[in-house]
CSV table of C-alpha atoms in Angstrom, one decimal:
chain,number,residue,atom,x,y,z
A,1,UNK,CA,-24.3,13.0,-24.6
A,2,UNK,CA,-21.2,12.4,-26.6
A,3,UNK,CA,-20.9,8.7,-27.4
A,4,UNK,CA,-23.2,7.0,-29.9
A,5,UNK,CA,-25.8,4.6,-28.4
A,6,UNK,CA,-24.7,1.3,-26.9
A,7,UNK,CA,-26.1,-1.5,-24.8
A,8,UNK,CA,-24.8,-1.7,-21.2
A,9,UNK,CA,-24.5,-4.6,-18.9
A,10,UNK,CA,-23.1,-4.7,-15.4
A,11,UNK,CA,-22.7,-8.4,-14.5
A,12,UNK,CA,-22.3,-9.2,-10.8
A,13,UNK,CA,-19.9,-12.1,-11.2
A,14,UNK,CA,-16.9,-12.9,-13.4
A,15,UNK,CA,-18.7,-15.9,-14.7
A,16,UNK,CA,-21.6,-13.6,-15.8
A,17,UNK,CA,-19.1,-11.3,-17.5
A,18,UNK,CA,-17.4,-14.1,-19.3
A,19,UNK,CA,-20.8,-15.5,-20.5
A,20,UNK,CA,-21.7,-12.1,-22.0
A,21,UNK,CA,-18.4,-11.9,-23.8
A,22,UNK,CA,-18.7,-15.5,-25.0
A,23,UNK,CA,-22.0,-14.6,-26.6
A,24,UNK,CA,-21.1,-11.2,-28.1
A,25,UNK,CA,-17.3,-11.4,-28.5
A,26,UNK,CA,-16.0,-8.7,-30.9
A,27,UNK,CA,-19.0,-6.3,-30.6
A,28,UNK,CA,-18.6,-6.1,-26.8
A,29,UNK,CA,-16.0,-4.0,-25.0
A,30,UNK,CA,-15.1,-4.5,-21.4
A,31,UNK,CA,-15.3,-1.3,-19.2
A,32,UNK,CA,-12.8,-1.2,-16.4
A,33,UNK,CA,-11.9,2.3,-15.0
A,34,UNK,CA,-12.9,3.9,-18.3
A,35,UNK,CA,-10.3,6.6,-18.1
A,36,UNK,CA,-9.1,5.8,-21.7
A,37,UNK,CA,-12.1,4.1,-23.1
A,38,UNK,CA,-14.7,6.8,-22.2
A,39,UNK,CA,-12.6,9.7,-23.7
A,40,UNK,CA,-12.2,7.5,-26.9
A,41,UNK,CA,-16.0,7.0,-26.9
A,42,UNK,CA,-16.6,10.7,-26.3
A,43,UNK,CA,-14.6,11.4,-29.4
A,44,UNK,CA,-16.4,8.6,-31.1
A,45,UNK,CA,-13.0,7.0,-31.9
A,46,UNK,CA,-14.3,3.9,-30.1
A,47,UNK,CA,-17.9,2.9,-30.9
A,48,UNK,CA,-18.6,-0.4,-29.1
A,49,UNK,CA,-22.1,-1.6,-29.4
A,50,UNK,CA,-22.1,-3.3,-26.0
A,51,UNK,CA,-20.3,-2.3,-22.8
A,52,UNK,CA,-19.6,-4.9,-20.2
A,53,UNK,CA,-19.0,-3.0,-17.0
A,54,UNK,CA,-16.7,-4.9,-14.5
A,55,UNK,CA,-16.9,-2.2,-11.8
A,56,UNK,CA,-19.4,-4.4,-9.8
A,57,UNK,CA,-16.9,-7.2,-9.5
A,58,UNK,CA,-15.3,-6.7,-6.1
A,59,UNK,CA,-13.7,-10.2,-6.5
A,60,UNK,CA,-11.3,-8.6,-9.0
A,61,UNK,CA,-10.0,-5.9,-6.6
A,62,UNK,CA,-7.3,-7.0,-4.2
A,63,UNK,CA,-3.6,-6.8,-3.4
A,64,UNK,CA,-2.2,-10.0,-1.8
A,65,UNK,CA,1.2,-11.3,-0.9
A,66,UNK,CA,1.9,-14.5,-2.9
A,67,UNK,CA,3.4,-17.6,-1.3
A,68,UNK,CA,6.7,-16.9,-3.1
A,69,UNK,CA,6.9,-13.4,-1.6
A,70,UNK,CA,5.6,-11.7,-4.8
A,71,UNK,CA,2.4,-9.9,-5.2
A,72,UNK,CA,-1.0,-11.0,-6.7
A,73,UNK,CA,-3.1,-8.0,-7.8
A,74,UNK,CA,-6.6,-8.2,-9.0
A,75,UNK,CA,-7.1,-6.6,-12.4
A,76,UNK,CA,-9.8,-4.1,-11.2
A,77,UNK,CA,-7.6,-2.8,-8.4
A,78,UNK,CA,-7.7,1.0,-8.7
A,79,UNK,CA,-4.4,2.8,-9.5
A,80,UNK,CA,-4.9,5.1,-6.5
A,81,UNK,CA,-5.1,2.0,-4.3
A,82,UNK,CA,-1.8,0.7,-5.7
A,83,UNK,CA,-0.2,4.1,-5.2
A,84,UNK,CA,-1.1,4.2,-1.5
A,85,UNK,CA,-0.8,0.5,-0.6
A,86,UNK,CA,2.0,-0.4,1.9
A,87,UNK,CA,2.4,-3.9,0.7
A,88,UNK,CA,3.1,-2.6,-2.8
A,89,UNK,CA,5.6,0.0,-1.5
A,90,UNK,CA,7.5,-2.8,0.3
A,91,UNK,CA,7.3,-5.7,-2.1
A,92,UNK,CA,7.0,-3.9,-5.5
A,93,UNK,CA,9.0,-0.7,-5.2
A,94,UNK,CA,9.3,-0.2,-9.0
A,95,UNK,CA,5.5,-0.3,-9.3
A,96,UNK,CA,5.2,2.0,-6.3
A,97,UNK,CA,7.6,4.5,-7.8
A,98,UNK,CA,5.8,4.6,-11.2
A,99,UNK,CA,2.3,5.1,-9.8
A,100,UNK,CA,2.3,8.9,-9.1
A,101,UNK,CA,3.4,9.5,-12.7
A,102,UNK,CA,0.1,8.1,-14.1
A,103,UNK,CA,-2.1,11.1,-15.0
A,104,UNK,CA,-3.7,12.8,-12.0
A,105,UNK,CA,-5.2,11.7,-8.7
A,106,UNK,CA,-8.8,12.0,-10.1
A,107,UNK,CA,-7.9,9.7,-12.9
A,108,UNK,CA,-6.1,7.2,-10.6
A,109,UNK,CA,-9.2,7.1,-8.4
A,110,UNK,CA,-11.0,5.4,-11.3
A,111,UNK,CA,-8.3,3.9,-13.5
A,112,UNK,CA,-7.4,0.3,-12.9
A,113,UNK,CA,-4.2,-1.8,-13.2
A,114,UNK,CA,-5.9,-4.3,-15.6
A,115,UNK,CA,-7.5,-1.6,-17.7
A,116,UNK,CA,-4.2,0.1,-18.3
A,117,UNK,CA,-2.3,-3.1,-19.2
A,118,UNK,CA,-5.0,-4.2,-21.6
A,119,UNK,CA,-5.2,-0.8,-23.2
A,120,UNK,CA,-1.5,-1.1,-23.9
A,121,UNK,CA,-0.9,2.5,-24.7
A,122,UNK,CA,2.9,2.8,-25.6
A,123,UNK,CA,3.0,6.0,-23.5
A,124,UNK,CA,1.7,4.5,-20.4
A,125,UNK,CA,3.6,3.5,-17.3
A,126,UNK,CA,2.1,0.2,-16.1
A,127,UNK,CA,3.0,-1.9,-19.2
A,128,UNK,CA,6.6,-0.7,-18.7
A,129,UNK,CA,6.6,-1.9,-15.1
A,130,UNK,CA,4.9,-5.2,-16.0
A,131,UNK,CA,7.6,-5.9,-18.6
A,132,UNK,CA,10.6,-4.8,-16.5
A,133,UNK,CA,9.4,-6.9,-13.6
A,134,UNK,CA,8.5,-10.0,-15.6
A,135,UNK,CA,4.9,-9.9,-14.5
A,136,UNK,CA,2.5,-12.8,-15.4
A,137,UNK,CA,-1.0,-12.0,-16.7
A,138,UNK,CA,-3.7,-14.4,-15.6
A,139,UNK,CA,-6.4,-14.4,-18.2
A,140,UNK,CA,-9.9,-16.1,-18.0
A,141,UNK,CA,-11.9,-17.1,-21.0
A,142,UNK,CA,-14.5,-19.6,-22.0
A,143,UNK,CA,-12.0,-22.5,-21.9
A,144,UNK,CA,-10.7,-21.6,-18.4
A,145,UNK,CA,-7.6,-19.8,-17.3
A,146,UNK,CA,-4.2,-19.2,-19.0
A,147,UNK,CA,-1.1,-17.4,-17.9
A,148,UNK,CA,0.7,-15.1,-20.3
A,149,UNK,CA,4.1,-13.6,-19.4
A,150,UNK,CA,4.3,-9.9,-20.0
A,151,UNK,CA,6.9,-10.3,-22.8
A,152,UNK,CA,4.3,-12.2,-24.9
A,153,UNK,CA,1.3,-10.2,-23.7
A,154,UNK,CA,2.1,-6.9,-25.3
A,155,UNK,CA,1.9,-7.3,-29.1
A,156,UNK,CA,2.1,-3.7,-30.3
A,157,UNK,CA,0.2,-0.4,-30.5
A,158,UNK,CA,-2.9,-0.8,-28.3
A,159,UNK,CA,-2.7,-4.5,-28.9
A,160,UNK,CA,-2.3,-7.4,-26.5
A,161,UNK,CA,-2.6,-11.2,-26.6
A,162,UNK,CA,-6.0,-10.9,-24.9
A,163,UNK,CA,-8.8,-12.4,-27.0
A,164,UNK,CA,-12.3,-10.7,-27.4
A,165,UNK,CA,-14.0,-13.3,-25.2
A,166,UNK,CA,-11.3,-13.1,-22.5
A,167,UNK,CA,-10.8,-11.0,-19.4
A,168,UNK,CA,-7.5,-10.2,-17.6
A,169,UNK,CA,-8.3,-11.2,-14.0
A,170,UNK,CA,-5.0,-11.0,-12.1
A,171,UNK,CA,-1.4,-9.8,-12.4
A,172,UNK,CA,1.3,-11.7,-10.6
A,173,UNK,CA,4.5,-9.9,-9.8
A,174,UNK,CA,7.5,-12.2,-8.8
A,175,UNK,CA,9.3,-11.3,-5.6
A,176,UNK,CA,12.1,-8.7,-5.9
A,177,UNK,CA,15.4,-10.6,-6.3
A,178,UNK,CA,18.0,-10.2,-3.5
A,179,UNK,CA,20.3,-7.2,-3.8
A,180,UNK,CA,18.2,-5.5,-6.4
A,181,UNK,CA,17.8,-1.8,-7.1
A,182,UNK,CA,15.2,-0.1,-9.1
A,183,UNK,CA,14.2,3.2,-10.6
A,184,UNK,CA,11.4,4.7,-12.6
A,185,UNK,CA,12.0,8.1,-14.3
A,186,UNK,CA,10.1,10.1,-16.9
A,187,UNK,CA,10.0,13.5,-18.4
A,188,UNK,CA,6.7,15.2,-19.2
A,189,UNK,CA,6.0,18.8,-20.2
A,190,UNK,CA,3.6,19.2,-17.3
A,191,UNK,CA,2.9,17.0,-14.3
A,192,UNK,CA,0.4,14.4,-15.2
A,193,UNK,CA,0.8,14.7,-19.0
A,194,UNK,CA,1.9,11.8,-21.1
A,195,UNK,CA,5.6,11.6,-20.8
A,196,UNK,CA,7.8,12.4,-23.8
A,197,UNK,CA,10.1,9.6,-22.6
A,198,UNK,CA,10.3,7.3,-19.6
A,199,UNK,CA,12.3,4.3,-18.3
A,200,UNK,CA,11.8,1.6,-15.7
A,201,UNK,CA,14.9,-0.3,-14.6
A,202,UNK,CA,16.0,-3.0,-12.3
A,203,UNK,CA,19.6,-4.0,-11.4
A,204,UNK,CA,20.7,-7.0,-9.4
A,205,UNK,CA,24.2,-7.2,-7.9
A,206,UNK,CA,26.3,-10.0,-6.5
A,207,UNK,CA,28.0,-9.7,-3.1
A,208,UNK,CA,31.0,-7.9,-4.8
A,209,UNK,CA,28.7,-5.2,-6.3
A,210,UNK,CA,29.0,-6.7,-9.8
A,211,UNK,CA,25.8,-6.5,-11.9
A,212,UNK,CA,24.2,-10.0,-12.4
A,213,UNK,CA,21.2,-8.9,-14.2
A,214,UNK,CA,19.6,-5.7,-15.5
A,215,UNK,CA,16.4,-4.8,-17.3
A,216,UNK,CA,15.6,-1.5,-19.0
A,217,UNK,CA,12.1,-0.8,-20.4
A,218,UNK,CA,11.0,2.4,-22.1
A,219,UNK,CA,7.7,4.2,-22.6
A,220,UNK,CA,6.8,6.3,-25.7
A,221,UNK,CA,9.8,4.6,-27.4
A,222,UNK,CA,8.0,2.4,-30.0
A,223,UNK,CA,4.7,0.6,-30.5
A,224,UNK,CA,4.5,-0.8,-26.9
A,225,UNK,CA,6.6,-1.0,-23.8
A,226,UNK,CA,10.1,-1.3,-25.4
A,227,UNK,CA,12.8,-3.3,-23.7
A,228,UNK,CA,16.5,-2.7,-24.4
A,229,UNK,CA,18.0,-6.2,-23.9
A,230,UNK,CA,21.4,-5.5,-25.4
A,231,UNK,CA,22.0,-2.5,-23.1
A,232,UNK,CA,20.9,-4.6,-20.2
A,233,UNK,CA,23.2,-7.5,-21.2
A,234,UNK,CA,26.1,-5.2,-21.6
A,235,UNK,CA,25.7,-4.2,-17.9
A,236,UNK,CA,26.2,-7.9,-16.8
A,237,UNK,CA,29.5,-8.3,-15.1
A,238,UNK,CA,30.0,-4.6,-14.7
A,239,UNK,CA,30.3,-2.6,-11.5
A,240,UNK,CA,28.7,0.8,-11.3
A,241,UNK,CA,31.1,3.0,-13.2
A,242,UNK,CA,30.3,6.1,-15.2
A,243,UNK,CA,31.6,4.4,-18.4
A,244,UNK,CA,29.5,1.2,-18.0
A,245,UNK,CA,26.4,3.3,-17.2
A,246,UNK,CA,27.0,5.7,-20.1
A,247,UNK,CA,27.6,2.8,-22.6
A,248,UNK,CA,24.3,1.2,-21.6
A,249,UNK,CA,22.5,4.5,-21.9
A,250,UNK,CA,23.9,5.2,-25.4
A,251,UNK,CA,23.2,1.6,-26.6
A,252,UNK,CA,19.6,1.8,-25.5
A,253,UNK,CA,18.9,5.3,-26.6
A,254,UNK,CA,20.6,5.1,-30.0
A,255,UNK,CA,20.2,1.5,-31.1
A,256,UNK,CA,17.4,-0.2,-29.3
A,257,UNK,CA,14.4,2.2,-28.8
A,258,UNK,CA,12.4,3.3,-31.8
A,259,UNK,CA,10.6,6.5,-30.8
A,260,UNK,CA,8.3,8.1,-33.3
A,261,UNK,CA,8.6,11.7,-32.3
A,262,UNK,CA,5.6,14.0,-32.1
A,263,UNK,CA,4.6,17.7,-31.8
A,264,UNK,CA,6.1,17.9,-28.3
A,265,UNK,CA,9.4,16.1,-28.9
A,266,UNK,CA,11.4,15.2,-31.9
A,267,UNK,CA,12.9,11.7,-32.3
A,268,UNK,CA,16.3,13.2,-31.5
A,269,UNK,CA,15.1,14.9,-28.4
A,270,UNK,CA,13.4,11.6,-27.3
A,271,UNK,CA,16.6,9.7,-27.8
A,272,UNK,CA,18.5,12.5,-25.8
A,273,UNK,CA,15.9,12.1,-23.0
A,274,UNK,CA,16.3,8.3,-23.1
A,275,UNK,CA,20.1,8.6,-22.7
A,276,UNK,CA,19.9,11.0,-19.8
A,277,UNK,CA,17.1,9.2,-18.0
A,278,UNK,CA,18.8,5.8,-18.4
A,279,UNK,CA,22.0,7.2,-16.9
A,280,UNK,CA,20.1,8.7,-14.0
A,281,UNK,CA,17.9,5.6,-13.5
A,282,UNK,CA,20.8,3.2,-13.6
A,283,UNK,CA,22.7,5.3,-11.1
A,284,UNK,CA,19.8,5.3,-8.7
A,285,UNK,CA,19.2,1.6,-9.2
A,286,UNK,CA,22.8,0.7,-8.6
A,287,UNK,CA,22.9,2.8,-5.5
A,288,UNK,CA,19.7,1.2,-4.1
A,289,UNK,CA,21.0,-2.3,-4.9
A,290,UNK,CA,24.3,-1.4,-3.1
A,291,UNK,CA,22.4,-0.2,-0.1
A,292,UNK,CA,20.4,-3.4,-0.1
A,293,UNK,CA,23.7,-5.4,-0.3
A,294,UNK,CA,25.0,-3.4,2.7
A,295,UNK,CA,21.8,-4.2,4.7
A,296,UNK,CA,22.2,-7.9,3.9
A,297,UNK,CA,20.0,-8.1,0.9
B,1,UNK,CA,-32.1,2.0,-17.7
B,2,UNK,CA,-33.6,2.9,-14.3
B,3,UNK,CA,-31.1,4.2,-11.8
B,4,UNK,CA,-31.2,5.4,-8.2
B,5,UNK,CA,-28.4,7.4,-6.7
B,6,UNK,CA,-27.7,9.8,-3.9
B,7,UNK,CA,-26.5,13.3,-4.8
B,8,UNK,CA,-25.7,15.7,-2.0
B,9,UNK,CA,-27.6,13.6,0.5
B,10,UNK,CA,-30.8,13.4,-1.7
B,11,UNK,CA,-31.9,10.3,-3.5
B,12,UNK,CA,-32.9,10.5,-7.1
B,13,UNK,CA,-34.4,8.0,-9.4
B,14,UNK,CA,-34.3,8.5,-13.2
B,15,UNK,CA,-34.6,6.6,-16.4
B,16,UNK,CA,-31.4,7.2,-18.5
B,17,UNK,CA,-29.8,6.0,-21.7
B,18,UNK,CA,-26.5,4.1,-21.0
B,19,UNK,CA,-24.6,6.6,-23.1
B,20,UNK,CA,-25.5,9.6,-20.9
B,21,UNK,CA,-22.3,10.9,-19.1
B,22,UNK,CA,-22.6,11.4,-15.4
B,23,UNK,CA,-21.6,15.1,-15.9
B,24,UNK,CA,-24.6,15.6,-18.3
B,25,UNK,CA,-26.9,13.7,-16.0
B,26,UNK,CA,-26.1,16.0,-13.1
B,27,UNK,CA,-26.6,19.1,-15.2
B,28,UNK,CA,-29.5,18.2,-17.5
B,29,UNK,CA,-31.5,15.6,-15.6
B,30,UNK,CA,-31.0,17.0,-12.1
B,31,UNK,CA,-30.5,20.6,-12.9
B,32,UNK,CA,-27.3,20.7,-10.8
B,33,UNK,CA,-25.4,23.0,-13.2
B,34,UNK,CA,-22.6,23.8,-10.7
B,35,UNK,CA,-20.7,20.8,-12.2
B,36,UNK,CA,-19.0,22.4,-15.2
B,37,UNK,CA,-18.2,20.7,-18.5
B,38,UNK,CA,-15.0,21.7,-20.1
B,39,UNK,CA,-13.0,19.3,-22.3
B,40,UNK,CA,-15.1,16.2,-21.9
B,41,UNK,CA,-12.1,13.9,-22.1
B,42,UNK,CA,-10.6,14.1,-18.7
B,43,UNK,CA,-8.0,16.7,-19.1
B,44,UNK,CA,-9.4,20.0,-17.6
B,45,UNK,CA,-10.9,18.8,-14.3
B,46,UNK,CA,-13.8,21.2,-14.4
B,47,UNK,CA,-16.4,18.4,-14.0
B,48,UNK,CA,-14.7,16.9,-10.9
B,49,UNK,CA,-17.2,15.5,-8.4
B,50,UNK,CA,-16.9,13.2,-5.4
B,51,UNK,CA,-17.9,9.7,-6.2
B,52,UNK,CA,-18.3,7.7,-2.9
B,53,UNK,CA,-16.0,10.3,-1.4
B,54,UNK,CA,-13.2,10.3,-4.0
B,55,UNK,CA,-12.7,13.0,-6.6
B,56,UNK,CA,-13.3,11.7,-10.1
B,57,UNK,CA,-14.0,13.2,-13.5
B,58,UNK,CA,-17.8,13.0,-14.0
B,59,UNK,CA,-17.3,13.3,-17.8
B,60,UNK,CA,-15.4,9.9,-17.7
B,61,UNK,CA,-18.2,8.0,-16.2
B,62,UNK,CA,-21.7,7.0,-17.4
B,63,UNK,CA,-24.7,7.9,-15.2
B,64,UNK,CA,-25.7,4.2,-15.2
B,65,UNK,CA,-22.4,3.5,-13.3
B,66,UNK,CA,-23.5,5.8,-10.5
B,67,UNK,CA,-26.5,3.5,-9.8
B,68,UNK,CA,-26.5,2.8,-6.0
B,69,UNK,CA,-23.6,5.1,-5.4
B,70,UNK,CA,-23.1,8.4,-3.6
B,71,UNK,CA,-22.2,11.6,-5.4
B,72,UNK,CA,-21.3,15.0,-4.1
B,73,UNK,CA,-21.3,18.1,-6.3
B,74,UNK,CA,-20.3,21.7,-5.6
B,75,UNK,CA,-24.0,22.4,-4.6
B,76,UNK,CA,-23.4,20.1,-1.6
B,77,UNK,CA,-20.7,22.2,-0.1
B,78,UNK,CA,-22.9,24.9,1.5
B,79,UNK,CA,-26.5,25.1,2.8
B,80,UNK,CA,-26.9,28.7,1.4
B,81,UNK,CA,-25.1,31.8,0.4
B,82,UNK,CA,-24.7,33.0,3.9
B,83,UNK,CA,-23.2,29.8,5.2
B,84,UNK,CA,-20.3,29.0,2.9
B,85,UNK,CA,-17.9,26.1,3.4
B,86,UNK,CA,-14.5,27.3,4.8
B,87,UNK,CA,-13.0,26.2,1.5
B,88,UNK,CA,-15.4,28.5,-0.4
B,89,UNK,CA,-14.8,31.4,2.0
B,90,UNK,CA,-11.0,30.9,1.5
B,91,UNK,CA,-11.4,31.1,-2.3
B,92,UNK,CA,-13.5,34.3,-1.9
B,93,UNK,CA,-11.1,36.0,0.5
B,94,UNK,CA,-7.9,35.3,-1.5
B,95,UNK,CA,-9.3,35.7,-5.0
B,96,UNK,CA,-8.9,32.1,-5.8
B,97,UNK,CA,-11.2,32.6,-8.9
B,98,UNK,CA,-11.7,35.1,-11.6
B,99,UNK,CA,-14.2,33.8,-14.2
B,100,UNK,CA,-15.1,30.9,-11.9
B,101,UNK,CA,-15.5,28.2,-14.6
B,102,UNK,CA,-12.9,25.9,-13.1
B,103,UNK,CA,-13.8,26.6,-9.5
B,104,UNK,CA,-16.2,23.8,-8.8
B,105,UNK,CA,-13.6,21.3,-9.9
B,106,UNK,CA,-10.9,22.8,-7.8
B,107,UNK,CA,-13.2,22.9,-4.7
B,108,UNK,CA,-14.1,19.2,-5.0
B,109,UNK,CA,-10.5,18.2,-5.7
B,110,UNK,CA,-9.3,20.1,-2.7
B,111,UNK,CA,-12.1,19.1,-0.2
B,112,UNK,CA,-10.9,15.5,0.4
B,113,UNK,CA,-7.3,16.5,0.0
B,114,UNK,CA,-7.5,19.0,2.8
B,115,UNK,CA,-9.6,16.6,4.9
B,116,UNK,CA,-6.7,14.2,4.7
B,117,UNK,CA,-3.9,16.7,4.8
B,118,UNK,CA,-4.5,19.3,7.5
B,119,UNK,CA,-1.3,21.3,6.8
B,120,UNK,CA,-0.1,20.7,3.3
B,121,UNK,CA,3.0,22.3,1.8
B,122,UNK,CA,2.8,24.4,-1.3
B,123,UNK,CA,4.3,21.5,-3.3
B,124,UNK,CA,1.7,19.1,-2.0
B,125,UNK,CA,-1.1,21.5,-2.9
B,126,UNK,CA,0.3,22.0,-6.4
B,127,UNK,CA,0.5,18.2,-6.9
B,128,UNK,CA,-3.1,17.8,-5.6
B,129,UNK,CA,-4.5,20.4,-8.1
B,130,UNK,CA,-2.3,19.3,-11.0
B,131,UNK,CA,-5.3,17.7,-12.7
B,132,UNK,CA,-7.3,20.9,-12.8
B,133,UNK,CA,-6.8,23.7,-15.3
B,134,UNK,CA,-7.4,27.3,-14.7
B,135,UNK,CA,-6.9,29.9,-17.5
B,136,UNK,CA,-7.3,33.0,-15.4
B,137,UNK,CA,-5.5,33.0,-12.1
B,138,UNK,CA,-2.1,31.6,-12.9
B,139,UNK,CA,-2.8,29.2,-9.9
B,140,UNK,CA,-1.0,31.4,-7.3
B,141,UNK,CA,-4.2,32.6,-5.7
B,142,UNK,CA,-5.7,29.1,-5.8
B,143,UNK,CA,-2.7,27.8,-3.9
B,144,UNK,CA,-3.1,30.7,-1.5
B,145,UNK,CA,-6.8,29.8,-1.1
B,146,UNK,CA,-6.0,26.2,-0.4
B,147,UNK,CA,-3.5,27.2,2.3
B,148,UNK,CA,-6.1,29.6,3.9
B,149,UNK,CA,-8.8,26.9,3.6
B,150,UNK,CA,-6.5,24.4,5.4
B,151,UNK,CA,-6.0,26.9,8.2
B,152,UNK,CA,-9.8,27.6,8.5
B,153,UNK,CA,-10.5,23.8,8.4
B,154,UNK,CA,-7.9,23.2,11.1
B,155,UNK,CA,-9.6,25.8,13.3
B,156,UNK,CA,-12.9,24.1,12.6
């Protein structure tokens, strides 16, 4: 037995879970997949006095097509389900491409979408995808439901806009724009390790192959998922040329990300990785967008 | 808390503290010491078990979470020493283990993988076992074991 003693409750409804949180607030901690919380408890870094286990809430585990063609995903959907789901592969290719990078299959069998987003580890993949794709978080609390766009959800290191008495219930991904290309790339020392650097990107082209919109978001590059809006903006109006791609990569890697460096990778090396990964990711994204253009969007 | 769960086909009822990890429960409460405990934070894979059929880290779950669920440990692979599972035979025959500490985790990671992938490539095998650490073999013989096991399981 590693963690210090705590109370445990496993409500059988979302209402029940919210009622417990309303009563206990700060002292309670929600248990989703537990793949980050339980190690932290084993090390006694986290010492919640009450765990509210959401694993009995089947109502929070689903992947559905939204009316607008996007996806609605229940917060307790397991990462392994997302990885293998055909609807995700078709309608959310950036998410699909990111999934195998998350830890190992055994971890993805338990880990959940919502748990990872709420944990907000700057080195994790799902916040990057949420921000790059402009996801909307649907949050339930004592006063009902509110929607939080990804860009105001992530507030910093392990910190989100979620309040102690609230639960993230659903993540809404907008439909992929027409003529869009995507790419998710990262470098880790061993497969399944936390990546030293990673990037998720999305590029949208007009019918002439000119970039209309781009987004670039990085992991392990600051105190949360880190966007590079200036590099993305510089790509607008550009075609896929080595110069345009390299300029964006340099801008993002040198000016916009703020990696901390660690024992595995110095800041300089992280910036180097960011530049190379951005170049590769943008090339892939441009090519995929061009292929989509060829196939009529 | 009172919990009831099925382990290797047998139903157990026990009174446990919420903080008891599933790995410790299996070892200390049920005496099923085949599930090994290495890092206790989800990195080494030694404690991998099947939870409702899927490989998971038993050190990253609490025993209370297994209430009403089905668990399989390495003890559930074979009836006795003379009737090993083809996966165990393959590890034996191709030297897939030296000290054996990591072996239960490898076996339970590979079992569902090989059931779903009858003829995996070396790359697919290496990907499947990427979440299990072995400090003896250098993995080559484990990959060989997995290939031989796939062959044995295909033949039934």
